[in-house]
Amino acid sequence: MNRRDFFKIVGATGAAAATAGCQGAGEHILPLVVPNEQLVPGVASWFATVCRECPAGCGVLARNRDGRVVKLEGNPDHPVNAGALCIRGQAALQGLYHPDRFAGPRVRAGGGLTPATWENAQKLVVERLAALRGAGKGRAVALVTQLEQGSLGVLADRWTQALGARPHVTLEPFAYEAIRAASRITFGRDAIPYYALEEAQVVVSFGADFVETWLSTVGYTRAFARMHAFRDGRAGTFIHVEPRQSLTASNADEWVRNAPGTEGMVALAVLRLMLEEGLGDRRFADAVARVDVKQVAERSGVAEATLRHLARAFGHARPGLAIGGGVAVSGTNATETQVAINLLNAAAGNVGRTVRFGPDSAYGRVTPYAEVAQLVQAMQRGEIEVLLLGQGVNPVHALPAGLGFAEAARRVGLVVSLATQPDETTALAHVILPDTHWLEAWGDYAPREGVTGLLQPTMSPVRDARPLGDVLLAVGRAVLGSEEGKGPLPWASFEQYLKAAWEPVVRGQWAAALRQGGVWRDVAPAAVQATAGPLAAGAAALEGDAGGFALLAYPSLRFYDGRGASRAWLQEAPDTMTQAVWDAWVEVPAEAAARLGVATGDVVRVSSPHGALELPAYVSATLHPQAVAIPLGHRYAPYHVPRYVAAAPTAMSPAALLGPATDAASGGAAWLGVRVTLARTGARRPLAILQATHDQDHRELAQHVDLRAAREQALRGRAGRHETISMYADQVYPGYHWGLAIDVDACVGCQACVVACQAENNVAVTGKASAAYGRQLHWIRIERWAEGPAAHPTNTFLPMLCQHCEVAPCEPVCPVFAAYRTEEGLNGQVYNRCVGTRYCGNNCPYHVRRFNWFQYEFPAPLEVQLNPDVTVRQLGIMEKCTMCIQRIIAGKDHARDAKRTVRDGDILTACQQTCPTRAITFGNLKDDTSAVTGLRHSPRAYTVLEELGTRPGVTYLKKVVREHA
Amino acid sequence: MSDQPTGTPTFADVNRDVLRTLEPPGHRYFAWMSVVALILAGGILFWTGQVWWGIGMAGKRVPQMWALYITTFVFWIGIGHAGTLISAVLYLFRARWRTSIYRAAEAMTIFAVLTAGLFPLIHAGRMWFAYFLLPYPNQRYLWPNFRSPLVWDVFAISTYLSISTVFFIVGLVPDIAALRDASTGWRRRIYALLALGWEGSDNQWRHYRRAYGLFAALATPLVLSVHSVVSWDFAMALVPGWHSTLFAPFFVDGAIFSGFAMVAVLVLPMRHFFGLHAYIRDKHLDAMSKLILVTSLVLTYFYLSEIFTALYSGDHFEKASLFWKVTRTYAWALWLMYFCNCIAPLIFFVKKARTHPVVIYVVSILVLIGMWFERFNIIVPSLAHGFYPYTWGIFVPSPTDTGIVIGSFAWFFLLFLGFIKLMPSLSIVEVKETLPPPMRDTRHGAHH
Amino acid sequence: MAPTTETIVGVFAHVDTTVRALEELKAKGYHDLTVYTPVPVHEIEDVVERDRPVSRVRLFTLLGGLTGAFSGFMLTIWSAMQWNLVTGGKPIASLPPFVVIAFELTILFGGIATLIGMVVLGRLPKFRPSPGFDPRFTRDRFGVAVHCAPDRGGSVREILGAAGAEEVKAV
Amino acid sequence: MVLLAVLIFVAVSSWSRQPAVARPSVQPIDFPHVVHVQTYKIDCQYCHSDARRSEYAGLPSVERCMGCHKITGAQLPEIKKLAEYFARKEPIPWVRVNKLPEFTYFPHKAHVRASVKCQTCHGEVEKMTTFAAAPGPRLANDLLNLAGFRPAPPPLTMGWCVDCHREQNAREDKKAPLDCVACHH
């Protein structure tokens, strides 16, 4: 049990001892040499920064204890995420403390990479660059980074200009270029607008997977909740068109399954029918004059009645909103599809209302894929001598194999990677100059116009790393032979450059801006005019065996383009739809599976004209019969093998199957571009699937109520609510009575709470075999319960955690009082008293108690992340959700300092804090004014397995289903 | 005693025959001994591994937080019961046929309880903290939770072990005295010590007899309580398939059932190898067979009523659990159990079978298997299909828990093998009691 | 030692002869007798126990049992009061489960008390064999030891012999 | 038999329980509390300044020590050591004396707020030349308990904490928590 274990960080960070707090484990305790006013040992301090796990750029607060960051939370002031954080943001810590992180510069000698000093490593680069510059071959130098449009981007541009190198390339595999192009075509504006979901009455999404990855997942999920949740009284309608029942589709009131690549024609048909119904702007009538609805219905497999119904629903919406994304707008016909969607919005008069140009998304600044392709061609031709790759870019893994980046890179004289940890691309690098993790770095990032977040170091670097900016400055000056303060790159450090760049903006208010996490202002919507010529969108053109299956390669909620895959937390957090962990899979439609004779877990060979992949099958009843789906981004980090998974498969990402095909109109990569054939290999690779069944067997775990009924109950209250009677006197609560309320209607199943809890409570990672055998340790889990026809079920997501029962079955059976009832209404679990009889685990009807089957390890330096306020459990101990008791204690402590009692909002549990849809509410049930008390008495309130009379302290609110769902 | 064929053994014969069983054993005996010891060593090795690496070494999981260990624990406790039943209950009923087998049965009880007692330790995640379950004043002011059936177990089993041991030793004293007077050298000195200077004087006998009767009177309710308490480990829990008031009598009957099977398994070889046919006669076998048959029938009744309640209650969870057990993954274990416990013993309706050693032996083995699986079927499948569909799951035994369970059998037989060579496995005194006391005057010939 | 009383032992092979001897001795007013038997034989007991109270072992048992029951309830209730921890919404002193503990302790203490009773009243353990004892008595012989004044020895031998003792000896 | 088992386990318990450690401490600098507290009457919290605001009491930064010792006793050998540490910008590797088990949460803050004197737990530090503590569970105590005597639990054991909390609650209107998870979570 190592806790408050500071000393290990000294091993981790060179300079830690000097800045360290004082509590050492075991023998020594180290005082500060010079007191650091920001850090009081034992007291958390918070630093605002910006999450860079994806281009959404959410605001983050980093909790620093004793000089080390132990938890990330959303920045409540930040306009994009307003305090919430997604699963990847929560797991960013594991990038910071990643066991595989480069301990310092590396230089390739012979086969492998060998450690080197910064001086030597940089010298290699400098000499090469200087030589090229001398020879006037500056164009042979290319700098590729992830999307950096802030100060760092500008600096990079300066740097490339100063060295006469090729223009700085920003590489984002999912750049939504089709949306840009379509905006250009329809509205004459090259931008990705802001979609005001929160204000729409009806949202029709063509594959836009905003719960998973689309544009700004936290931001749009929040907006969606506001437009859709019954709680806020809007109860808008959400219709989703996609061949696969994705997580987003499961959240739709109506999921329309269409043939892959036919979203465009569906949109046009809807537009035509809408206009026929006399709804919407007639000016667009001739645009769809040539659309044959019958033919569309037949090719897309969407019944004409459904199309008409969509048209009516959308047409009547005041306002509505049509959005496109995911596979729908990343096919070979992506732009046409998006144009059609734009027209829907234009005709319905949503432009300027729910479609807002002005606060444009940062995605609009990504270097076009066409230019990336050109760079790769140049590399192939051997025109590139030096290639610098920033962190976060892993083209070998993330880009379609058809692009041939790997081969091209082999022809580059000097590949310099600034990655923080090894990946497929660093395997090709000659020099590695490890960049600092974004939690250790200065910077700024503007996710959309008007919102600029500031990054600041939240702790001293865990590894010997230098920020990209500093490296560029140092190298640049060395190449140019100019010294500090002079020349085009005069700044001593990137930090200095950043502050200089910001001075005119903040005008001395730097500290305030830092504290707030950035600066934001409202951006007025720009007026745009929609124009359209006649359209006839066809289906996406797919290469490969005509009899094959359309390959749906979609970005994964957990790994995005693969950046997240090295985090064990994300690997062990189940994919909500399949509940699978620690492996990739190919989703095979049931019909095809039956034909091939494969069951879930049988390895299937997926072949396309560009490659083949062997993956275990996941048989899906919902997937379109002409499609197979494989999530992008699956890969393992070196330390995962064999610690958590037996062996690392050669490839798990469908990028290996994709060709060079692009969407002609936009030049964007075509993620929907090939047909694949399936073959049974006979091998088996059972998937670790955590949920035994999605059928709740009439046990009413996840309940729902019809919208009309819900409205009525909201007015009149619900009749016939009975209290379970008990032989014993009700418990009296002298002080507080903590309770939790979970709105099943709001939960979208994004799993953010699962990882947030894991980070907060030192929950260990168990690995594939253990997870598959029901030994995972998550204190909270998101269950998916399916109802209705197998091919078209309605999914309900039920967050399940310790119910903190008043009449808890787990307590009386414990022989040593390790499980008992606290006088504040919690189920206490005293780890150091637990003997491990596991009786409580059997007797808990919800099976939410977790047992430490082994002594689980936290590979260095991951143990540095452990929350000092929570005991790390030894082997043989039972553990479970504590409602974040450490936060409750802290909250009460602060209240006492302020000489008052705890109020709503003083205490947020980790799961509640991170939830993008505010589905979870914690509070004091004795306080009649508290939110949780209100929810507990809501007509939608119910408790799981109520008939057992356990009287849970966790209340659930029924999901509200729409009439037509 | 009209059914005695050849001449009734005299008191002297009894001493001779019983002492014969204690003669230095042959190599066959040692061969058996070493085999058993080897298996035991394996079990211990597995246990060490489990303590070192964690309970995960055993095949347990969510939802089967309990599995083979508790199964075997209950099994052994059950075995113990026959011993006490024979020595105490039948004593009170003055069933004379008990005398020739009760010593072995009692020894079996103690060894079975000793074996069972290991399992809670083996089972615990942190067995080095098992002393938390004991009520002793400590600096933490902490006490066990007396509401927990597991603490009841601690009390029930330690009491059971203590009382059975006392009972056993008291029963031995006069016999050891007999050994003392029949042996010489170091053996004599040891036996002299253990005999506490027993002489069989009238004064000793009168208190002895009274005390013995009282022990029997105490042991009888105890034996019933112990297995009831064990059954409450399950009945007190919420789990569908456990939460039943039927369990206490159900378990007690099952215990006696399996216990007698074990007695047969132990006594028949003894009879064969030591040639004790004069003492362990067909009427003994017959009586045992009859008891096995009766308890089997009662058990069948319990099985039926268990199913009936599940169906009749209309409780969705109970029904679901039942149907799952009967039809799914572990159905084979269930049907095997039904065969061994309900069908196999029916052969004892045939008179010949009741006295045929081989038949009895085979049936007994089947019964033991059946009863082990009864506990398995109560624990593993019930947990596999509980209240919460998300966590439904299948338990797969691992080398560790299998090894430890097998080791426990080795441990038991090791103890028993040791016993039969060191202590009179037949009660000299009580056997003599059943014989007609020597009379010179034949007018008193007919014994009453 | 100078014998103030002498002990005469008669060794018998049969029950009826032993009984006859006892009857005879009692009739002649010899009451200080010790009878050794390999097994309790009720014919003999009838004679010996005739004018004796029932063994007092049962009192020990009763007291032990009561102590057990009492301490069982004491322990459980008192210890529960130490922390007042609520489990499963049940009362602190929840009697039904405590009955189990009390019951087990009743049996345990009762049993141990009985053992003590037997040992104490039976004068066990005996470290030196009593003079009248003979190893044969644990096998198949019955012994009657008469403690009498030295001068009465003769008649005792007579009685024993007449009753049919295999052997009569003074020790 | 049962009693025997109990005894054995109690014996086991005395080592298997993680106690509060108590070692005669050999410190890198021979720091006399007695001088600072008695002679110079320095308040505990002047140096251990985190006690009132943090879970930990905290140690004075080397800089703070130097604050006085630049002048005061600068020539003394022990102070010279201090100066060296400061010159090297190195923390002083003090040897830990009081340590609770990892599974026990003890916030100094709450106790200072409840105006508990440091000496209550740390002993008469003001009289110590070298700081030492003799806490921790002892087998003797368990055995005495077993024998029916109730020795006062030794310092920094659970029973000792609990005694104090109970007294507090009995006396003033204080609310010292007796909830297990208040300290064990």
mmCIF file of C-alpha atoms in Angstrom, chain A residues 440-642:
data_model
loop_
_atom_site.group_PDB
_atom_site.id
_atom_site.type_symbol
_atom_site.label_atom_id
_atom_site.label_comp_id
_atom_site.label_asym_id
_atom_site.label_seq_id
_atom_site.Cartn_x
_atom_site.Cartn_y
_atom_site.Cartn_z
ATOM 1 C CA GLU A 440 4.151 20.346 -18.797
ATOM 2 C CA ALA A 441 4.158 22.983 -21.507
ATOM 3 C CA TRP A 442 3.315 26.592 -22.318
ATOM 4 C CA GLY A 443 1.042 27.376 -25.217
ATOM 5 C CA ASP A 444 -2.306 28.511 -26.455
ATOM 6 C CA TYR A 445 -5.035 26.971 -28.553
ATOM 7 C CA ALA A 446 -8.206 28.360 -30.087
ATOM 8 C CA PRO A 447 -10.780 25.592 -30.644
ATOM 9 C CA ARG A 448 -13.050 28.079 -32.374
ATOM 10 C CA GLU A 449 -13.113 31.742 -33.257
ATOM 11 C CA GLY A 450 -13.450 33.874 -30.163
ATOM 12 C CA VAL A 451 -12.239 31.226 -27.744
ATOM 13 C CA THR A 452 -8.526 31.020 -27.032
ATOM 14 C CA GLY A 453 -7.331 28.816 -24.239
ATOM 15 C CA LEU A 454 -3.959 29.156 -22.547
ATOM 16 C CA LEU A 455 -1.676 26.263 -21.689
ATOM 17 C CA GLN A 456 0.723 26.449 -18.749
ATOM 18 C CA PRO A 457 2.996 23.896 -17.116
ATOM 19 C CA THR A 458 1.051 22.146 -14.372
ATOM 20 C CA MET A 459 4.116 20.387 -12.967
ATOM 21 C CA SER A 460 7.819 19.984 -13.546
ATOM 22 C CA PRO A 461 8.527 17.657 -16.486
ATOM 23 C CA VAL A 462 8.224 13.975 -15.658
ATOM 24 C CA ARG A 463 10.901 13.124 -18.197
ATOM 25 C CA ASP A 464 13.871 14.945 -19.683
ATOM 26 C CA ALA A 465 11.878 16.613 -22.443
ATOM 27 C CA ARG A 466 11.950 19.995 -24.204
ATOM 28 C CA PRO A 467 8.994 21.838 -25.713
ATOM 29 C CA LEU A 468 8.801 21.854 -29.513
ATOM 30 C CA GLY A 469 8.902 25.649 -29.466
ATOM 31 C CA ASP A 470 12.222 25.747 -27.616
ATOM 32 C CA VAL A 471 13.708 23.150 -29.935
ATOM 33 C CA LEU A 472 12.595 25.084 -33.015
ATOM 34 C CA LEU A 473 14.101 28.274 -31.628
ATOM 35 C CA ALA A 474 17.372 26.650 -30.606
ATOM 36 C CA VAL A 475 17.776 24.653 -33.805
ATOM 37 C CA GLY A 476 16.621 27.533 -35.961
ATOM 38 C CA ARG A 477 19.117 29.957 -34.442
ATOM 39 C CA ALA A 478 21.905 27.415 -34.678
ATOM 40 C CA VAL A 479 21.157 26.868 -38.344
ATOM 41 C CA LEU A 480 20.893 30.568 -39.059
ATOM 42 C CA GLY A 481 23.991 31.189 -36.972
ATOM 43 C CA SER A 482 22.252 34.034 -35.184
ATOM 44 C CA GLU A 483 22.361 34.280 -31.391
ATOM 45 C CA GLU A 484 19.675 35.046 -28.865
ATOM 46 C CA GLY A 485 17.886 38.367 -29.215
ATOM 47 C CA LYS A 486 18.780 38.748 -32.868
ATOM 48 C CA GLY A 487 17.560 37.487 -36.218
ATOM 49 C CA PRO A 488 14.136 36.185 -37.126
ATOM 50 C CA LEU A 489 14.034 33.890 -34.071
ATOM 51 C CA PRO A 490 15.290 36.077 -31.240
ATOM 52 C CA TRP A 491 13.330 34.611 -28.313
ATOM 53 C CA ALA A 492 15.189 32.751 -25.578
ATOM 54 C CA SER A 493 12.350 30.280 -25.122
ATOM 55 C CA PHE A 494 8.900 29.542 -26.426
ATOM 56 C CA GLU A 495 7.515 30.727 -23.079
ATOM 57 C CA GLN A 496 9.065 34.128 -23.691
ATOM 58 C CA TYR A 497 7.753 34.176 -27.247
ATOM 59 C CA LEU A 498 4.259 33.268 -26.057
ATOM 60 C CA LYS A 499 4.155 35.969 -23.398
ATOM 61 C CA ALA A 500 5.442 38.524 -25.886
ATOM 62 C CA ALA A 501 2.811 37.457 -28.394
ATOM 63 C CA TRP A 502 0.075 37.751 -25.777
ATOM 64 C CA GLU A 503 1.083 41.043 -24.242
ATOM 65 C CA PRO A 504 -0.984 43.152 -26.681
ATOM 66 C CA VAL A 505 -4.005 40.924 -26.020
ATOM 67 C CA VAL A 506 -3.944 40.683 -22.239
ATOM 68 C CA ARG A 507 -2.314 44.030 -21.545
ATOM 69 C CA GLY A 508 -0.792 43.056 -18.208
ATOM 70 C CA GLN A 509 -3.700 40.841 -17.277
ATOM 71 C CA TRP A 510 -1.581 37.767 -18.051
ATOM 72 C CA ALA A 511 -2.016 36.220 -14.617
ATOM 73 C CA ALA A 512 -5.775 36.695 -14.735
ATOM 74 C CA ALA A 513 -5.949 35.174 -18.214
ATOM 75 C CA LEU A 514 -3.901 32.212 -17.038
ATOM 76 C CA ARG A 515 -6.145 31.733 -14.029
ATOM 77 C CA GLN A 516 -9.236 31.817 -16.210
ATOM 78 C CA GLY A 517 -7.617 29.412 -18.647
ATOM 79 C CA GLY A 518 -7.718 31.775 -21.610
ATOM 80 C CA VAL A 519 -9.747 34.620 -23.062
ATOM 81 C CA TRP A 520 -13.093 34.405 -24.807
ATOM 82 C CA ARG A 521 -15.517 36.738 -26.473
ATOM 83 C CA ASP A 522 -18.771 36.299 -28.350
ATOM 84 C CA VAL A 523 -18.475 36.206 -32.124
ATOM 85 C CA ALA A 524 -21.423 37.582 -34.068
ATOM 86 C CA PRO A 525 -22.768 35.127 -36.683
ATOM 87 C CA ALA A 526 -21.622 36.098 -40.170
ATOM 88 C CA ALA A 527 -24.407 36.473 -42.742
ATOM 89 C CA VAL A 528 -24.110 33.981 -45.601
ATOM 90 C CA GLN A 529 -26.154 33.357 -48.738
ATOM 91 C CA ALA A 530 -26.934 29.811 -49.830
ATOM 92 C CA THR A 531 -26.760 29.102 -53.554
ATOM 93 C CA ALA A 532 -27.330 25.788 -55.266
ATOM 94 C CA GLY A 533 -27.368 24.380 -58.754
ATOM 95 C CA PRO A 534 -29.222 21.191 -59.656
ATOM 96 C CA LEU A 535 -27.964 18.233 -57.647
ATOM 97 C CA ALA A 536 -28.165 14.485 -57.917
ATOM 98 C CA ALA A 537 -26.022 12.930 -55.267
ATOM 99 C CA GLY A 538 -25.098 9.344 -55.967
ATOM 100 C CA ALA A 539 -23.836 6.714 -53.574
ATOM 101 C CA ALA A 540 -20.188 6.662 -52.604
ATOM 102 C CA ALA A 541 -18.002 4.861 -55.132
ATOM 103 C CA LEU A 542 -16.250 1.970 -53.440
ATOM 104 C CA GLU A 543 -13.315 0.088 -54.948
ATOM 105 C CA GLY A 544 -12.896 -3.613 -54.432
ATOM 106 C CA ASP A 545 -14.975 -6.744 -54.920
ATOM 107 C CA ALA A 546 -18.485 -5.600 -55.882
ATOM 108 C CA GLY A 547 -19.875 -8.500 -53.871
ATOM 109 C CA GLY A 548 -17.941 -7.444 -50.788
ATOM 110 C CA PHE A 549 -18.929 -5.404 -47.795
ATOM 111 C CA ALA A 550 -18.538 -1.662 -47.537
ATOM 112 C CA LEU A 551 -15.860 -1.035 -44.921
ATOM 113 C CA LEU A 552 -16.970 1.456 -42.297
ATOM 114 C CA ALA A 553 -13.768 2.704 -40.683
ATOM 115 C CA TYR A 554 -14.831 5.048 -37.895
ATOM 116 C CA PRO A 555 -12.808 6.980 -35.311
ATOM 117 C CA SER A 556 -13.050 5.382 -31.913
ATOM 118 C CA LEU A 557 -14.569 7.167 -28.942
ATOM 119 C CA ARG A 558 -11.744 5.920 -26.774
ATOM 120 C CA PHE A 559 -8.701 6.230 -29.034
ATOM 121 C CA TYR A 560 -9.687 8.919 -31.557
ATOM 122 C CA ASP A 561 -7.064 8.352 -34.291
ATOM 123 C CA GLY A 562 -4.898 6.149 -32.044
ATOM 124 C CA ARG A 563 -3.501 8.866 -29.780
ATOM 125 C CA GLY A 564 -5.470 7.486 -26.865
ATOM 126 C CA ALA A 565 -4.637 3.837 -27.400
ATOM 127 C CA SER A 566 -1.453 3.911 -25.339
ATOM 128 C CA ARG A 567 -3.467 4.706 -22.204
ATOM 129 C CA ALA A 568 -4.317 1.541 -20.285
ATOM 130 C CA TRP A 569 -7.346 3.265 -18.739
ATOM 131 C CA LEU A 570 -8.879 3.742 -22.182
ATOM 132 C CA GLN A 571 -8.020 0.216 -23.251
ATOM 133 C CA GLU A 572 -9.832 -1.139 -20.197
ATOM 134 C CA ALA A 573 -12.822 1.198 -20.436
ATOM 135 C CA PRO A 574 -15.387 -0.775 -22.410
ATOM 136 C CA ASP A 575 -16.668 0.351 -25.778
ATOM 137 C CA THR A 576 -20.222 1.103 -24.697
ATOM 138 C CA MET A 577 -21.963 -0.621 -27.596
ATOM 139 C CA THR A 578 -20.037 -3.894 -27.603
ATOM 140 C CA GLN A 579 -18.773 -3.656 -23.988
ATOM 141 C CA ALA A 580 -15.476 -5.023 -25.327
ATOM 142 C CA VAL A 581 -12.117 -4.052 -23.848
ATOM 143 C CA TRP A 582 -8.458 -4.470 -24.748
ATOM 144 C CA ASP A 583 -8.849 -5.550 -28.333
ATOM 145 C CA ALA A 584 -10.088 -4.486 -31.743
ATOM 146 C CA TRP A 585 -12.837 -6.290 -33.573
ATOM 147 C CA VAL A 586 -14.594 -6.352 -36.904
ATOM 148 C CA GLU A 587 -18.335 -5.841 -36.618
ATOM 149 C CA VAL A 588 -19.954 -8.414 -38.903
ATOM 150 C CA PRO A 589 -23.645 -8.272 -39.770
ATOM 151 C CA ALA A 590 -25.538 -11.267 -38.400
ATOM 152 C CA GLU A 591 -26.618 -12.516 -41.815
ATOM 153 C CA ALA A 592 -23.050 -12.575 -43.111
ATOM 154 C CA ALA A 593 -21.806 -14.166 -39.906
ATOM 155 C CA ALA A 594 -24.365 -16.922 -40.278
ATOM 156 C CA ARG A 595 -23.289 -17.423 -43.895
ATOM 157 C CA LEU A 596 -19.591 -17.580 -42.965
ATOM 158 C CA GLY A 597 -20.309 -19.618 -39.885
ATOM 159 C CA VAL A 598 -18.430 -17.280 -37.550
ATOM 160 C CA ALA A 599 -19.410 -16.404 -34.022
ATOM 161 C CA THR A 600 -18.214 -13.520 -31.889
ATOM 162 C CA GLY A 601 -14.565 -14.133 -31.108
ATOM 163 C CA ASP A 602 -13.752 -16.120 -34.248
ATOM 164 C CA VAL A 603 -10.867 -14.529 -36.111
ATOM 165 C CA VAL A 604 -11.909 -13.273 -39.532
ATOM 166 C CA ARG A 605 -9.608 -12.263 -42.366
ATOM 167 C CA VAL A 606 -10.709 -8.927 -43.790
ATOM 168 C CA SER A 607 -9.186 -8.299 -47.228
ATOM 169 C CA SER A 608 -9.279 -5.168 -49.353
ATOM 170 C CA PRO A 609 -7.373 -4.329 -52.544
ATOM 171 C CA HIS A 610 -4.832 -2.563 -50.325
ATOM 172 C CA GLY A 611 -4.228 -5.014 -47.563
ATOM 173 C CA ALA A 612 -5.610 -7.536 -45.158
ATOM 174 C CA LEU A 613 -6.349 -7.615 -41.453
ATOM 175 C CA GLU A 614 -7.115 -10.475 -39.100
ATOM 176 C CA LEU A 615 -9.505 -9.510 -36.350
ATOM 177 C CA PRO A 616 -11.942 -11.281 -34.048
ATOM 178 C CA ALA A 617 -15.511 -10.921 -35.244
ATOM 179 C CA TYR A 618 -18.207 -9.188 -33.283
ATOM 180 C CA VAL A 619 -21.516 -10.407 -34.663
ATOM 181 C CA SER A 620 -23.967 -7.543 -34.806
ATOM 182 C CA ALA A 621 -27.681 -7.774 -35.491
ATOM 183 C CA THR A 622 -27.919 -4.043 -36.086
ATOM 184 C CA LEU A 623 -25.237 -3.436 -38.686
ATOM 185 C CA HIS A 624 -26.344 -2.949 -42.303
ATOM 186 C CA PRO A 625 -26.054 -6.286 -44.145
ATOM 187 C CA GLN A 626 -23.813 -4.789 -46.842
ATOM 188 C CA ALA A 627 -21.291 -3.360 -44.396
ATOM 189 C CA VAL A 628 -18.643 -4.354 -41.922
ATOM 190 C CA ALA A 629 -17.310 -1.886 -39.375
ATOM 191 C CA ILE A 630 -13.883 -1.617 -37.742
ATOM 192 C CA PRO A 631 -12.964 1.114 -35.241
ATOM 193 C CA LEU A 632 -9.877 3.173 -36.102
ATOM 194 C CA GLY A 633 -7.034 3.816 -33.738
ATOM 195 C CA HIS A 634 -6.613 0.450 -32.025
ATOM 196 C CA ARG A 635 -2.998 -0.245 -31.056
ATOM 197 C CA TYR A 636 -1.053 -1.296 -27.983
ATOM 198 C CA ALA A 637 1.760 0.496 -26.210
ATOM 199 C CA PRO A 638 4.938 -1.489 -25.526
ATOM 200 C CA TYR A 639 4.233 -1.732 -21.800
ATOM 201 C CA HIS A 640 0.819 -3.277 -22.439
ATOM 202 C CA VAL A 641 2.476 -6.420 -23.731
ATOM 203 C CA PRO A 642 2.568 -8.885 -22.095
#
